[in-house]
């Protein structure tokens, strides 16, 4: 009897109406559109649900949270924070949703169901209302963050394949083609 694959939750959080504050949700949507994941990987738009995320978090073995992270560095700087580091630094707010996340992890621990957790994110440039697009430095580094999140999924025991649209001569999408992690399988 083999070991079950760990359940991995990739959780994008933030408010998409506040420009860069929604980068976690934007990245989860991008991952859903661009990749097919192994059955043990779940992608979720956590928006601003806060403690209401306790149930999906406590059901996972490993959680990768994607969020805007403020550490006073240049906009677009990519950050990786472990849950343990997040708990130690609660006196200054790194992640815009840090307190909700720390509380949610604490409740999961009380229930005896706290998963391992890391927070991946990026330094925002603008989180003022209102706007649904990312600023230029954040949009420019989204691919870098995507690559690092995919690496974290793989480290945690998940896998993924890129999706490619197959288009007929009329320009109509006819199918999705899945390649391996090494690139476009249609390349010679």
PDB file of C-alpha atoms in Angstrom:
ATOM      1  CA  UNK A   1       0.000   0.000   0.000  1.00  0.00           C
ATOM      2  CA  UNK A   2       1.502   3.345  -1.096  1.00  0.00           C
ATOM      3  CA  UNK A   3       1.385   6.622   0.689  1.00  0.00           C
ATOM      4  CA  UNK A   4      -1.345   9.040  -0.325  1.00  0.00           C
ATOM      5  CA  UNK A   5      -0.228  12.194  -2.098  1.00  0.00           C
ATOM      6  CA  UNK A   6      -0.266  15.256   0.143  1.00  0.00           C
ATOM      7  CA  UNK A   7      -3.212  17.600  -0.389  1.00  0.00           C
ATOM      8  CA  UNK A   8      -1.849  20.935  -1.580  1.00  0.00           C
ATOM      9  CA  UNK A   9      -3.936  24.097  -1.473  1.00  0.00           C
ATOM     10  CA  UNK A  10      -2.743  27.060  -3.537  1.00  0.00           C
ATOM     11  CA  UNK A  11      -4.647  30.007  -2.123  1.00  0.00           C
ATOM     12  CA  UNK A  12      -4.681  33.410  -3.787  1.00  0.00           C
ATOM     13  CA  UNK A  13      -5.884  36.116  -1.414  1.00  0.00           C
ATOM     14  CA  UNK A  14      -6.563  39.806  -1.771  1.00  0.00           C
ATOM     15  CA  UNK A  15      -9.053  42.310  -3.110  1.00  0.00           C
ATOM     16  CA  UNK A  16      -8.928  42.585  -6.907  1.00  0.00           C
ATOM     17  CA  UNK A  17     -10.558  46.041  -6.707  1.00  0.00           C
ATOM     18  CA  UNK A  18      -7.452  47.442  -4.993  1.00  0.00           C
ATOM     19  CA  UNK A  19      -4.948  47.032  -7.837  1.00  0.00           C
ATOM     20  CA  UNK A  20      -1.819  45.196  -6.582  1.00  0.00           C
ATOM     21  CA  UNK A  21      -3.618  44.078  -3.426  1.00  0.00           C
ATOM     22  CA  UNK A  22      -5.323  41.438  -5.581  1.00  0.00           C
ATOM     23  CA  UNK A  23      -2.158  39.964  -7.075  1.00  0.00           C
ATOM     24  CA  UNK A  24      -2.698  36.629  -5.320  1.00  0.00           C
ATOM     25  CA  UNK A  25      -6.110  36.202  -6.931  1.00  0.00           C
ATOM     26  CA  UNK A  26      -4.753  37.316 -10.315  1.00  0.00           C
ATOM     27  CA  UNK A  27      -1.970  34.715 -10.113  1.00  0.00           C
ATOM     28  CA  UNK A  28      -4.324  31.872  -9.130  1.00  0.00           C
ATOM     29  CA  UNK A  29      -6.559  32.719 -12.106  1.00  0.00           C
ATOM     30  CA  UNK A  30      -3.498  32.741 -14.360  1.00  0.00           C
ATOM     31  CA  UNK A  31      -2.369  29.351 -13.027  1.00  0.00           C
ATOM     32  CA  UNK A  32      -5.835  27.873 -13.604  1.00  0.00           C
ATOM     33  CA  UNK A  33      -5.847  29.091 -17.203  1.00  0.00           C
ATOM     34  CA  UNK A  34      -2.278  28.045 -18.001  1.00  0.00           C
ATOM     35  CA  UNK A  35      -1.774  24.668 -16.272  1.00  0.00           C
ATOM     36  CA  UNK A  36      -3.452  21.387 -15.461  1.00  0.00           C
ATOM     37  CA  UNK A  37      -2.513  20.187 -11.969  1.00  0.00           C
ATOM     38  CA  UNK A  38      -2.304  16.758 -10.389  1.00  0.00           C
ATOM     39  CA  UNK A  39      -5.382  15.662  -8.455  1.00  0.00           C
ATOM     40  CA  UNK A  40      -3.776  16.483  -5.110  1.00  0.00           C
ATOM     41  CA  UNK A  41      -3.439  20.179  -6.003  1.00  0.00           C
ATOM     42  CA  UNK A  42      -6.359  22.571  -5.494  1.00  0.00           C
ATOM     43  CA  UNK A  43      -6.290  26.195  -6.578  1.00  0.00           C
ATOM     44  CA  UNK A  44      -8.594  28.588  -4.754  1.00  0.00           C
ATOM     45  CA  UNK A  45      -9.538  32.236  -5.045  1.00  0.00           C
ATOM     46  CA  UNK A  46      -9.605  33.144  -1.351  1.00  0.00           C
ATOM     47  CA  UNK A  47     -10.382  36.805  -2.020  1.00  0.00           C
ATOM     48  CA  UNK A  48     -10.877  38.499   1.336  1.00  0.00           C
ATOM     49  CA  UNK A  49     -12.584  35.578   3.084  1.00  0.00           C
ATOM     50  CA  UNK A  50     -10.235  35.631   6.113  1.00  0.00           C
ATOM     51  CA  UNK A  51     -11.297  33.187   8.825  1.00  0.00           C
ATOM     52  CA  UNK A  52     -13.843  31.620   6.470  1.00  0.00           C
ATOM     53  CA  UNK A  53     -10.835  29.929   4.861  1.00  0.00           C
ATOM     54  CA  UNK A  54     -10.343  27.790   7.972  1.00  0.00           C
ATOM     55  CA  UNK A  55     -12.133  24.779   6.486  1.00  0.00           C
ATOM     56  CA  UNK A  56     -10.157  24.506   3.215  1.00  0.00           C
ATOM     57  CA  UNK A  57      -6.898  25.340   5.015  1.00  0.00           C
ATOM     58  CA  UNK A  58      -7.423  22.745   7.731  1.00  0.00           C
ATOM     59  CA  UNK A  59      -8.226  20.056   5.140  1.00  0.00           C
ATOM     60  CA  UNK A  60      -4.904  20.541   3.329  1.00  0.00           C
ATOM     61  CA  UNK A  61      -1.513  19.031   4.169  1.00  0.00           C
ATOM     62  CA  UNK A  62       0.377  21.935   2.643  1.00  0.00           C
ATOM     63  CA  UNK A  63      -0.832  25.469   1.870  1.00  0.00           C
ATOM     64  CA  UNK A  64       0.818  27.946  -0.477  1.00  0.00           C
ATOM     65  CA  UNK A  65      -0.661  31.397   0.078  1.00  0.00           C
ATOM     66  CA  UNK A  66      -0.124  34.031  -2.617  1.00  0.00           C
ATOM     67  CA  UNK A  67      -0.565  37.595  -1.426  1.00  0.00           C
ATOM     68  CA  UNK A  68       0.731  41.163  -1.601  1.00  0.00           C
ATOM     69  CA  UNK A  69       3.561  41.462   0.934  1.00  0.00           C
ATOM     70  CA  UNK A  70       4.812  44.786   2.255  1.00  0.00           C
ATOM     71  CA  UNK A  71       8.393  44.778   3.525  1.00  0.00           C
ATOM     72  CA  UNK A  72       9.463  48.210   2.302  1.00  0.00           C
ATOM     73  CA  UNK A  73      11.373  46.947  -0.715  1.00  0.00           C
ATOM     74  CA  UNK A  74      11.086  47.919  -4.372  1.00  0.00           C
ATOM     75  CA  UNK A  75       7.653  47.287  -5.943  1.00  0.00           C
ATOM     76  CA  UNK A  76       7.612  43.924  -7.696  1.00  0.00           C
ATOM     77  CA  UNK A  77      10.163  42.337  -5.328  1.00  0.00           C
ATOM     78  CA  UNK A  78       9.201  38.698  -4.801  1.00  0.00           C
ATOM     79  CA  UNK A  79       9.067  37.375  -1.226  1.00  0.00           C
ATOM     80  CA  UNK A  80       8.811  33.923   0.370  1.00  0.00           C
ATOM     81  CA  UNK A  81       7.823  33.742   4.047  1.00  0.00           C
ATOM     82  CA  UNK A  82       7.390  30.570   6.085  1.00  0.00           C
ATOM     83  CA  UNK A  83       4.431  30.343   8.450  1.00  0.00           C
ATOM     84  CA  UNK A  84       6.871  30.188  11.366  1.00  0.00           C
ATOM     85  CA  UNK A  85       8.486  33.461  10.268  1.00  0.00           C
ATOM     86  CA  UNK A  86       5.062  34.993   9.832  1.00  0.00           C
ATOM     87  CA  UNK A  87       4.136  34.164  13.434  1.00  0.00           C
ATOM     88  CA  UNK A  88       7.364  35.677  14.782  1.00  0.00           C
ATOM     89  CA  UNK A  89       6.906  38.919  12.898  1.00  0.00           C
ATOM     90  CA  UNK A  90       3.267  39.527  13.698  1.00  0.00           C
ATOM     91  CA  UNK A  91       4.089  42.904  15.283  1.00  0.00           C
ATOM     92  CA  UNK A  92       4.705  44.377  11.855  1.00  0.00           C
ATOM     93  CA  UNK A  93       2.359  43.530   9.122  1.00  0.00           C
ATOM     94  CA  UNK A  94       4.176  41.985   6.160  1.00  0.00           C
ATOM     95  CA  UNK A  95       1.276  40.456   4.324  1.00  0.00           C
ATOM     96  CA  UNK A  96      -1.744  42.658   3.940  1.00  0.00           C
ATOM     97  CA  UNK A  97      -3.866  39.733   5.174  1.00  0.00           C
ATOM     98  CA  UNK A  98      -1.313  38.507   7.683  1.00  0.00           C
ATOM     99  CA  UNK A  99      -3.419  38.789  10.825  1.00  0.00           C
ATOM    100  CA  UNK A 100      -6.304  36.856   9.277  1.00  0.00           C
ATOM    101  CA  UNK A 101      -3.884  34.208   8.066  1.00  0.00           C
ATOM    102  CA  UNK A 102      -2.061  33.895  11.408  1.00  0.00           C
ATOM    103  CA  UNK A 103      -5.392  33.644  13.215  1.00  0.00           C
ATOM    104  CA  UNK A 104      -6.682  31.071  10.755  1.00  0.00           C
ATOM    105  CA  UNK A 105      -3.526  28.968  11.152  1.00  0.00           C
ATOM    106  CA  UNK A 106      -3.830  29.264  14.943  1.00  0.00           C
ATOM    107  CA  UNK A 107      -7.419  28.002  14.817  1.00  0.00           C
ATOM    108  CA  UNK A 108      -6.336  25.143  12.536  1.00  0.00           C
ATOM    109  CA  UNK A 109      -3.639  24.256  15.085  1.00  0.00           C
ATOM    110  CA  UNK A 110      -6.194  24.259  17.919  1.00  0.00           C
ATOM    111  CA  UNK A 111      -8.258  21.838  15.842  1.00  0.00           C
ATOM    112  CA  UNK A 112      -5.160  19.678  15.384  1.00  0.00           C
ATOM    113  CA  UNK A 113      -5.301  20.243  11.619  1.00  0.00           C
ATOM    114  CA  UNK A 114      -2.675  22.880  10.902  1.00  0.00           C
ATOM    115  CA  UNK A 115      -0.990  22.260   7.540  1.00  0.00           C
ATOM    116  CA  UNK A 116       2.539  23.291   6.664  1.00  0.00           C
ATOM    117  CA  UNK A 117       2.329  26.706   5.055  1.00  0.00           C
ATOM    118  CA  UNK A 118       4.376  29.203   3.112  1.00  0.00           C
ATOM    119  CA  UNK A 119       3.443  32.633   1.854  1.00  0.00           C
ATOM    120  CA  UNK A 120       4.628  33.710  -1.589  1.00  0.00           C
ATOM    121  CA  UNK A 121       4.056  37.226  -2.770  1.00  0.00           C
ATOM    122  CA  UNK A 122       5.265  40.450  -4.119  1.00  0.00           C
ATOM    123  CA  UNK A 123       5.840  43.983  -2.940  1.00  0.00           C
ATOM    124  CA  UNK A 124       2.892  46.099  -4.191  1.00  0.00           C
ATOM    125  CA  UNK A 125       3.235  49.557  -5.711  1.00  0.00           C
ATOM    126  CA  UNK A 126      -0.363  50.718  -5.312  1.00  0.00           C
ATOM    127  CA  UNK A 127      -3.179  49.285  -3.212  1.00  0.00           C
ATOM    128  CA  UNK A 128      -5.441  52.312  -3.220  1.00  0.00           C
ATOM    129  CA  UNK A 129      -9.002  52.049  -4.503  1.00  0.00           C
ATOM    130  CA  UNK A 130     -10.073  51.573  -7.248  1.00  0.00           C
ATOM    131  CA  UNK A 131      -8.583  49.600 -10.068  1.00  0.00           C
ATOM    132  CA  UNK A 132      -8.677  46.013 -11.280  1.00  0.00           C
ATOM    133  CA  UNK A 133      -5.323  45.918 -13.063  1.00  0.00           C
ATOM    134  CA  UNK A 134      -1.880  45.363 -11.616  1.00  0.00           C
ATOM    135  CA  UNK A 135       0.714  48.137 -11.752  1.00  0.00           C
ATOM    136  CA  UNK A 136       3.584  47.797 -14.230  1.00  0.00           C
ATOM    137  CA  UNK A 137       6.324  46.549 -11.827  1.00  0.00           C
ATOM    138  CA  UNK A 138       4.019  43.918 -10.316  1.00  0.00           C
ATOM    139  CA  UNK A 139       2.685  42.775 -13.699  1.00  0.00           C
ATOM    140  CA  UNK A 140       6.263  42.562 -15.019  1.00  0.00           C
ATOM    141  CA  UNK A 141       7.319  40.180 -12.210  1.00  0.00           C
ATOM    142  CA  UNK A 142       4.185  38.018 -12.150  1.00  0.00           C
ATOM    143  CA  UNK A 143       5.861  35.369 -14.343  1.00  0.00           C
ATOM    144  CA  UNK A 144       8.771  35.143 -11.869  1.00  0.00           C
ATOM    145  CA  UNK A 145       6.325  34.642  -8.996  1.00  0.00           C
ATOM    146  CA  UNK A 146       4.417  32.064 -11.065  1.00  0.00           C
ATOM    147  CA  UNK A 147       7.624  30.088 -11.651  1.00  0.00           C
ATOM    148  CA  UNK A 148       8.456  30.102  -7.933  1.00  0.00           C
ATOM    149  CA  UNK A 149       4.930  28.991  -6.984  1.00  0.00           C
ATOM    150  CA  UNK A 150       5.156  26.110  -9.483  1.00  0.00           C
ATOM    151  CA  UNK A 151       8.468  25.091  -7.888  1.00  0.00           C
ATOM    152  CA  UNK A 152       6.826  25.154  -4.434  1.00  0.00           C
ATOM    153  CA  UNK A 153       3.983  22.965  -5.708  1.00  0.00           C
ATOM    154  CA  UNK A 154       6.521  20.468  -7.027  1.00  0.00           C
ATOM    155  CA  UNK A 155       8.518  20.507  -3.748  1.00  0.00           C
ATOM    156  CA  UNK A 156       5.294  19.812  -1.829  1.00  0.00           C
ATOM    157  CA  UNK A 157       4.514  16.750  -3.962  1.00  0.00           C
ATOM    158  CA  UNK A 158       2.278  18.157  -6.698  1.00  0.00           C
ATOM    159  CA  UNK A 159       2.762  18.249 -10.428  1.00  0.00           C
ATOM    160  CA  UNK A 160       1.502  20.267 -13.345  1.00  0.00           C
ATOM    161  CA  UNK A 161       1.407  20.397 -17.118  1.00  0.00           C
ATOM    162  CA  UNK A 162       1.170  23.550 -19.201  1.00  0.00           C
ATOM    163  CA  UNK A 163      -1.980  24.010 -21.265  1.00  0.00           C
ATOM    164  CA  UNK A 164      -1.798  25.050 -24.889  1.00  0.00           C
ATOM    165  CA  UNK A 165      -4.767  25.972 -26.988  1.00  0.00           C
ATOM    166  CA  UNK A 166      -5.111  24.080 -30.223  1.00  0.00           C
ATOM    167  CA  UNK A 167      -6.579  26.383 -32.843  1.00  0.00           C
ATOM    168  CA  UNK A 168      -7.911  25.330 -36.237  1.00  0.00           C
ATOM    169  CA  UNK A 169      -7.343  27.248 -39.492  1.00  0.00           C
ATOM    170  CA  UNK A 170     -10.451  29.348 -38.816  1.00  0.00           C
ATOM    171  CA  UNK A 171      -8.895  30.541 -35.552  1.00  0.00           C
ATOM    172  CA  UNK A 172     -11.351  28.569 -33.407  1.00  0.00           C
ATOM    173  CA  UNK A 173     -10.137  26.854 -30.248  1.00  0.00           C
ATOM    174  CA  UNK A 174     -10.625  23.140 -30.805  1.00  0.00           C
ATOM    175  CA  UNK A 175      -8.882  21.517 -27.848  1.00  0.00           C
ATOM    176  CA  UNK A 176      -6.422  21.870 -25.026  1.00  0.00           C
ATOM    177  CA  UNK A 177      -3.086  20.170 -25.469  1.00  0.00           C
ATOM    178  CA  UNK A 178      -1.066  19.294 -22.411  1.00  0.00           C
ATOM    179  CA  UNK A 179       2.692  19.276 -22.450  1.00  0.00           C
ATOM    180  CA  UNK A 180       5.282  18.302 -19.878  1.00  0.00           C
ATOM    181  CA  UNK A 181       6.973  20.785 -17.578  1.00  0.00           C
ATOM    182  CA  UNK A 182       9.856  21.090 -20.032  1.00  0.00           C
ATOM    183  CA  UNK A 183       8.054  23.159 -22.624  1.00  0.00           C
ATOM    184  CA  UNK A 184       5.776  23.058 -25.614  1.00  0.00           C
ATOM    185  CA  UNK A 185       5.483  19.413 -26.830  1.00  0.00           C
ATOM    186  CA  UNK A 186       4.708  20.676 -30.327  1.00  0.00           C
ATOM    187  CA  UNK A 187       8.219  22.103 -30.655  1.00  0.00           C
ATOM    188  CA  UNK A 188      10.515  19.833 -32.705  1.00  0.00           C
TER     189      UNK A 188
END
